[in-house]
Short mmCIF file of C-alpha atoms in Angstrom, two decimals:
data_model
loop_
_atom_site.label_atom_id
_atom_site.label_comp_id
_atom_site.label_asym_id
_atom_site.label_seq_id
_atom_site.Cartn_x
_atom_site.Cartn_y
_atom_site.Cartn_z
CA UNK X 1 -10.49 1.08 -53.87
CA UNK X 2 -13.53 -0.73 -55.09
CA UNK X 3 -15.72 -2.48 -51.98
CA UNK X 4 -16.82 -5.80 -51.79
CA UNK X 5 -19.56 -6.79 -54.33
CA UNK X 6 -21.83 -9.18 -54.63
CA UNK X 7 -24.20 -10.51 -57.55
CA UNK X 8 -27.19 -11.11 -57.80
CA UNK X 9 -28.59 -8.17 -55.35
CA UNK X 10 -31.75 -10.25 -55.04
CA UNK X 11 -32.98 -13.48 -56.28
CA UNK X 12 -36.51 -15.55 -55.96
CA UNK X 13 -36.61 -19.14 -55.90
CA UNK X 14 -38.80 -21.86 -55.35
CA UNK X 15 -38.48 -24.99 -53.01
CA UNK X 16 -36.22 -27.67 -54.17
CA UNK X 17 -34.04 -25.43 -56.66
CA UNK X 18 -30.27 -24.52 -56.48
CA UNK X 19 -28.66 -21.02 -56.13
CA UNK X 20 -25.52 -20.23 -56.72
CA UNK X 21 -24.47 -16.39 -55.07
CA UNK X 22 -21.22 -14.45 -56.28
CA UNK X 23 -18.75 -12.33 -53.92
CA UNK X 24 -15.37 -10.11 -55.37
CA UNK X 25 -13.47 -9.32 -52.89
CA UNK X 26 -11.34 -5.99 -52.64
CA UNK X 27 -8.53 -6.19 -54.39
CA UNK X 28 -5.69 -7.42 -52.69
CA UNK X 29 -7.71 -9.78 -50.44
CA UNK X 30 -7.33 -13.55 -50.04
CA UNK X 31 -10.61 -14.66 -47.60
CA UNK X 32 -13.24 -14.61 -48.28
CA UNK X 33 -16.16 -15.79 -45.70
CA UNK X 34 -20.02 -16.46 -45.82
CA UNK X 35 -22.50 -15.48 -43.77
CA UNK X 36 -25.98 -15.77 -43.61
CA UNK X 37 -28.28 -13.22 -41.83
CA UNK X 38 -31.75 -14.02 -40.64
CA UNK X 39 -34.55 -12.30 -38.34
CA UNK X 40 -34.66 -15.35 -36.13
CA UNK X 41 -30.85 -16.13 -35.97
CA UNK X 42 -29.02 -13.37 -36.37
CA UNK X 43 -25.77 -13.40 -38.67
CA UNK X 44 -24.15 -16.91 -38.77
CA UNK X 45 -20.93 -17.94 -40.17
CA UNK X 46 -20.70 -20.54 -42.94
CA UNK X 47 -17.71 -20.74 -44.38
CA UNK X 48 -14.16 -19.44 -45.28
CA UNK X 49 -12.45 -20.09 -48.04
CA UNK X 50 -8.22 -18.47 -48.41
CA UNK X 51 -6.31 -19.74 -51.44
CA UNK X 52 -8.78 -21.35 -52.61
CA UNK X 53 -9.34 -23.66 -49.77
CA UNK X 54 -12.70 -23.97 -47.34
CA UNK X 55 -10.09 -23.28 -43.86
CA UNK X 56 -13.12 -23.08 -41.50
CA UNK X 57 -17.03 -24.09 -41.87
CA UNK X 58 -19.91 -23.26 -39.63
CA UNK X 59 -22.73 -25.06 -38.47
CA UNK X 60 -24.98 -25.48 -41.91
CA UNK X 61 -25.81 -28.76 -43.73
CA UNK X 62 -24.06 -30.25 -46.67
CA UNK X 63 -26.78 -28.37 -48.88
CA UNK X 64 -24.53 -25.34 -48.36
CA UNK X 65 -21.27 -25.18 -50.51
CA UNK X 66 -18.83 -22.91 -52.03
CA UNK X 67 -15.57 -23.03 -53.54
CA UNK X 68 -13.16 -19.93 -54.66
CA UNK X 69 -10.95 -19.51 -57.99
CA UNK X 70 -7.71 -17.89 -58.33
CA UNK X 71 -8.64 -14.71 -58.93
CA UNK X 72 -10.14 -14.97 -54.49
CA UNK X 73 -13.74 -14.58 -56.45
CA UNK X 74 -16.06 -16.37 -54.73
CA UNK X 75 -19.46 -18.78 -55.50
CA UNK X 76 -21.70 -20.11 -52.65
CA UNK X 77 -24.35 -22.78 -53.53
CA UNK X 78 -27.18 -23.88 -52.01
CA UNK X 79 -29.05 -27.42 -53.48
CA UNK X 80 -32.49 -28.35 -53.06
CA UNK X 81 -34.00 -24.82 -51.03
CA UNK X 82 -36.23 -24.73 -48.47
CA UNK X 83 -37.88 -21.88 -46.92
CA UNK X 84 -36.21 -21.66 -43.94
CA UNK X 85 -33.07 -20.61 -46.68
CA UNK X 86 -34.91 -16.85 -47.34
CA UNK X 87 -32.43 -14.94 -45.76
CA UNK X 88 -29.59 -11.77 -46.79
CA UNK X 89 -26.43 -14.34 -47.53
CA UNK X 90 -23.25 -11.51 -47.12
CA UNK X 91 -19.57 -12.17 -48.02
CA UNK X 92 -16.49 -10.45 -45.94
CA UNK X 93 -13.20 -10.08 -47.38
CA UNK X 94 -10.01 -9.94 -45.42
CA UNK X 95 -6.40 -9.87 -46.17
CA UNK X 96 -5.95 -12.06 -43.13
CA UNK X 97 -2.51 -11.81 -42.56
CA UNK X 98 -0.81 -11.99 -39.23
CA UNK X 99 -1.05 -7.89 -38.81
CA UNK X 100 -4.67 -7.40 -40.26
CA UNK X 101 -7.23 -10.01 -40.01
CA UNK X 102 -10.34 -7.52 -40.51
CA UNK X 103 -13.19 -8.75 -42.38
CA UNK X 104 -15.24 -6.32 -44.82
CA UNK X 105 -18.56 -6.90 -45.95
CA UNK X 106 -20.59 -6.69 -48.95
CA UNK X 107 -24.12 -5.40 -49.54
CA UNK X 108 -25.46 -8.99 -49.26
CA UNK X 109 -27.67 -10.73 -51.79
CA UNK X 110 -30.75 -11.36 -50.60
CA UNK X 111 -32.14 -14.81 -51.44
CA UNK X 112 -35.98 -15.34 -51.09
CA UNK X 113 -37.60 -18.85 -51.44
CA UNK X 114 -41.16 -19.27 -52.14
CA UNK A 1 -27.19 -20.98 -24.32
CA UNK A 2 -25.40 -18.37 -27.40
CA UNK A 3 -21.76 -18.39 -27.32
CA UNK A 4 -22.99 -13.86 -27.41
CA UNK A 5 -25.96 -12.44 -25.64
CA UNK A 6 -26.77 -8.81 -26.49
CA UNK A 7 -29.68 -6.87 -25.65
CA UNK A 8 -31.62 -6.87 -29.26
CA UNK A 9 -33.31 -3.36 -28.14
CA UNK A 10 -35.03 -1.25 -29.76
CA UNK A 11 -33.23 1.39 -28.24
CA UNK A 12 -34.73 5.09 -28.91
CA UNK A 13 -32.41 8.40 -27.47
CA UNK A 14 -32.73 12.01 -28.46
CA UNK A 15 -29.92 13.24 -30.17
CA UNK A 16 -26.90 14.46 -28.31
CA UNK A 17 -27.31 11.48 -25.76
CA UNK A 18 -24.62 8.64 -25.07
CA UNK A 19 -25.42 5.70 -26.08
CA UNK A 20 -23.89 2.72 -24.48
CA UNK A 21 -24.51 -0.99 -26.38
CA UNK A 22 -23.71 -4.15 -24.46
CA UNK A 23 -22.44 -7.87 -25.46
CA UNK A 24 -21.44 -10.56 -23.15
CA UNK A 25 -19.71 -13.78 -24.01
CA UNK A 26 -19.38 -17.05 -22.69
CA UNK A 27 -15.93 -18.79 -24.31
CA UNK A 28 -12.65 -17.11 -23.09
CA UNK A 29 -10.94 -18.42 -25.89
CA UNK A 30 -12.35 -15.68 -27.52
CA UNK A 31 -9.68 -12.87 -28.34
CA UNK A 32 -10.72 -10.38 -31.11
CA UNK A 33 -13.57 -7.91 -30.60
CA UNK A 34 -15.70 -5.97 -32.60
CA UNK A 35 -18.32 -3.73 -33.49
CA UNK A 36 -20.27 -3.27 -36.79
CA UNK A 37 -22.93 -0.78 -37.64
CA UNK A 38 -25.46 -2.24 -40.18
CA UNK A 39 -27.85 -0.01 -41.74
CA UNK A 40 -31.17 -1.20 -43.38
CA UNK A 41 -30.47 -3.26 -46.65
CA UNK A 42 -26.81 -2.82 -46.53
CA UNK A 43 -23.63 -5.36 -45.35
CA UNK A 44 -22.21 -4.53 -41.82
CA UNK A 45 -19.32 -1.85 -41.70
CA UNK A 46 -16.65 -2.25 -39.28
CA UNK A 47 -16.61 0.37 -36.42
CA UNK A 48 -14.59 -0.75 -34.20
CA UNK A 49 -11.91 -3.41 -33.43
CA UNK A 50 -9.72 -4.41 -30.77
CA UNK A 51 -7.94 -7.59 -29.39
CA UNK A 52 -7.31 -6.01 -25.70
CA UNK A 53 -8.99 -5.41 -22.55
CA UNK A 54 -9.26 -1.59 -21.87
CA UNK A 55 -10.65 0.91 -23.70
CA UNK A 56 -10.31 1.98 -27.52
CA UNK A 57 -11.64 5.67 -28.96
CA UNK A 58 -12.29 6.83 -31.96
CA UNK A 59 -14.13 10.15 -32.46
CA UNK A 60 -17.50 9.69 -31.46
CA UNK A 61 -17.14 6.30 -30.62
CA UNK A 62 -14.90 3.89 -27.61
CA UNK A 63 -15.57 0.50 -27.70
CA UNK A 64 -14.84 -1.05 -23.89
CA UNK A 65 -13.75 -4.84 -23.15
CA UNK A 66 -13.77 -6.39 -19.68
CA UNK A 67 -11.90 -10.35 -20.61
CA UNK A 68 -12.72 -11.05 -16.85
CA UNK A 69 -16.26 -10.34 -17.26
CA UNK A 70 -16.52 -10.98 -20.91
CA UNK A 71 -17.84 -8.18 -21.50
CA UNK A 72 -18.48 -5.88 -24.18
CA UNK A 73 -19.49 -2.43 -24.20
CA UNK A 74 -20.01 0.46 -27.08
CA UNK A 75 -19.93 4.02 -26.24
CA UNK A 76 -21.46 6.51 -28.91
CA UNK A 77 -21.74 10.35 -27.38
CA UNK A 78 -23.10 12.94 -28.70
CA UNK A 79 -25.41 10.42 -30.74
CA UNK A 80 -26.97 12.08 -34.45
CA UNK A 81 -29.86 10.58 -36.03
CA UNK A 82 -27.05 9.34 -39.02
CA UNK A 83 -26.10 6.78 -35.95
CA UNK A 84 -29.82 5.13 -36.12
CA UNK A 85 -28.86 1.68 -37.17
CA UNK A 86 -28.41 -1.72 -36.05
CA UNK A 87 -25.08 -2.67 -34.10
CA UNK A 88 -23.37 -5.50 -33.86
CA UNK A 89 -20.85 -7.21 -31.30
CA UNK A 90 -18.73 -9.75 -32.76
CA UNK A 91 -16.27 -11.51 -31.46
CA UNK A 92 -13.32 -14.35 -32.72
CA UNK A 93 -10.65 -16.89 -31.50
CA UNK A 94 -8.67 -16.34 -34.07
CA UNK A 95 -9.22 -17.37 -37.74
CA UNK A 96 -12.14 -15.73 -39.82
CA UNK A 97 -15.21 -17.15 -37.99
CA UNK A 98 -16.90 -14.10 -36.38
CA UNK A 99 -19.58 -14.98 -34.17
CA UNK A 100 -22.02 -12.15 -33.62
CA UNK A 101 -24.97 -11.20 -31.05
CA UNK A 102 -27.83 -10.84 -32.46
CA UNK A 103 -27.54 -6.92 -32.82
CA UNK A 104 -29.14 -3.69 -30.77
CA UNK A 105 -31.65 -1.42 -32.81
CA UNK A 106 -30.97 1.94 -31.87
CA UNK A 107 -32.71 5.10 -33.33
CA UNK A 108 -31.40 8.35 -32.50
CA UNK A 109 -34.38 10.83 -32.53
CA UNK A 110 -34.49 15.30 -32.92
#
């Protein structure tokens, strides 16, 4: 059974542009969350999305979107970047059903902005 | 004050030690715990996970809870170099949100 991918692997940017990041979860899988990893803050949750619905958001500005299709692919965007958004941005994928809840992660895609 | 302290190491054993790896918490409501192993430029993978106080093996590896003490622990024995990596505690309420400490570097040395 194929992992969790993500697309790009790594991407430059410059201040004031917009990303947009791509998770598949494994097959089968429903959530799908975001989570950006830094040095100075560790890995922080940003948001979940399960039929294609955000169900839970983390602490990030409005800057920071995403929305998920029917297939449970996923797209995260970030508007107008700054450089404090450089940082490996990772999706987890999880059945989350009431027996099995357990998120799996992708290799991350590792946004740098100049 | 984070909602999960852990020790950010770096953390250097020769190989064959045990290795134990700490998190404590602060919110009770928290019920789910893990532990993921995250090697350079790669995603976390899930070690260990358990919802329970007491203790939880697998192989190498038993990952301890205390809920009284919130408090986390990860046992590795007989550590190999292949366990050099960073670890990370995580720990939910239920729902997807995972909150994590910030991760213990650990290198495992011949």
């Amino acid at each position: 059974k194929a992992g969790v991918t993500q697309t790009p692997r790594y991407l430059i940017k410059t201040r004031g542009q917009q990303v947009t990041l791509s998770c598949s979860p494994i097959s089968g899988h429903r959530s799908v969350s975001w989570y950006q990893q830094t040095p100075g803050q560790g890995l922080q949750f940003l948001f979940e999305y399960f039929s294609e619905t955000q169900r839970n958001k983390g602490n990030f500005p409005g800057r920071f979107s995403g929305r998920q299709f029917s297939n449970s692919r996923s797209e995260m965007n970030v508007s107008t970047l700054e450089l404090g958004d450089s940082a490996l941005y990772l999706c987890a994928s999880s059945l989350r059903t009431a027996g099995d809840d357990t998120q799996y992660f992708g290799p991350g895609t590792r946004l740098t902005v100049l | 004050q984070k909602e999960v302290e852990q020790d950010p190491g770096p953390l250097s054993v020769p190989e064959g030690a045990i290795v134990s790896l700490n998190c404590t918490y602060s919110n009770s409501a928290f019920q789910y715990f893990m532990w993921y192993r995250q090697y350079s430029r790669k995603g976390p993978e899930l070690l260990m996970y358990t919802y329970s106080s007491g203790n939880k093996e697998d192989g190498r590896f038993t990952a301890q809870v205390d809920k009284s003490s919130k408090y986390i622990s990860l046992f590795i024995r007989d550590s190999q170099p292949s366990d050099s990596a960073t670890y990370l505690c995580a720990v939910a309420g239920g729902g997807n949100k995972l909150t994590f400490g910030t991760g213990t570097q650990l290198k495992v040395e011949l």
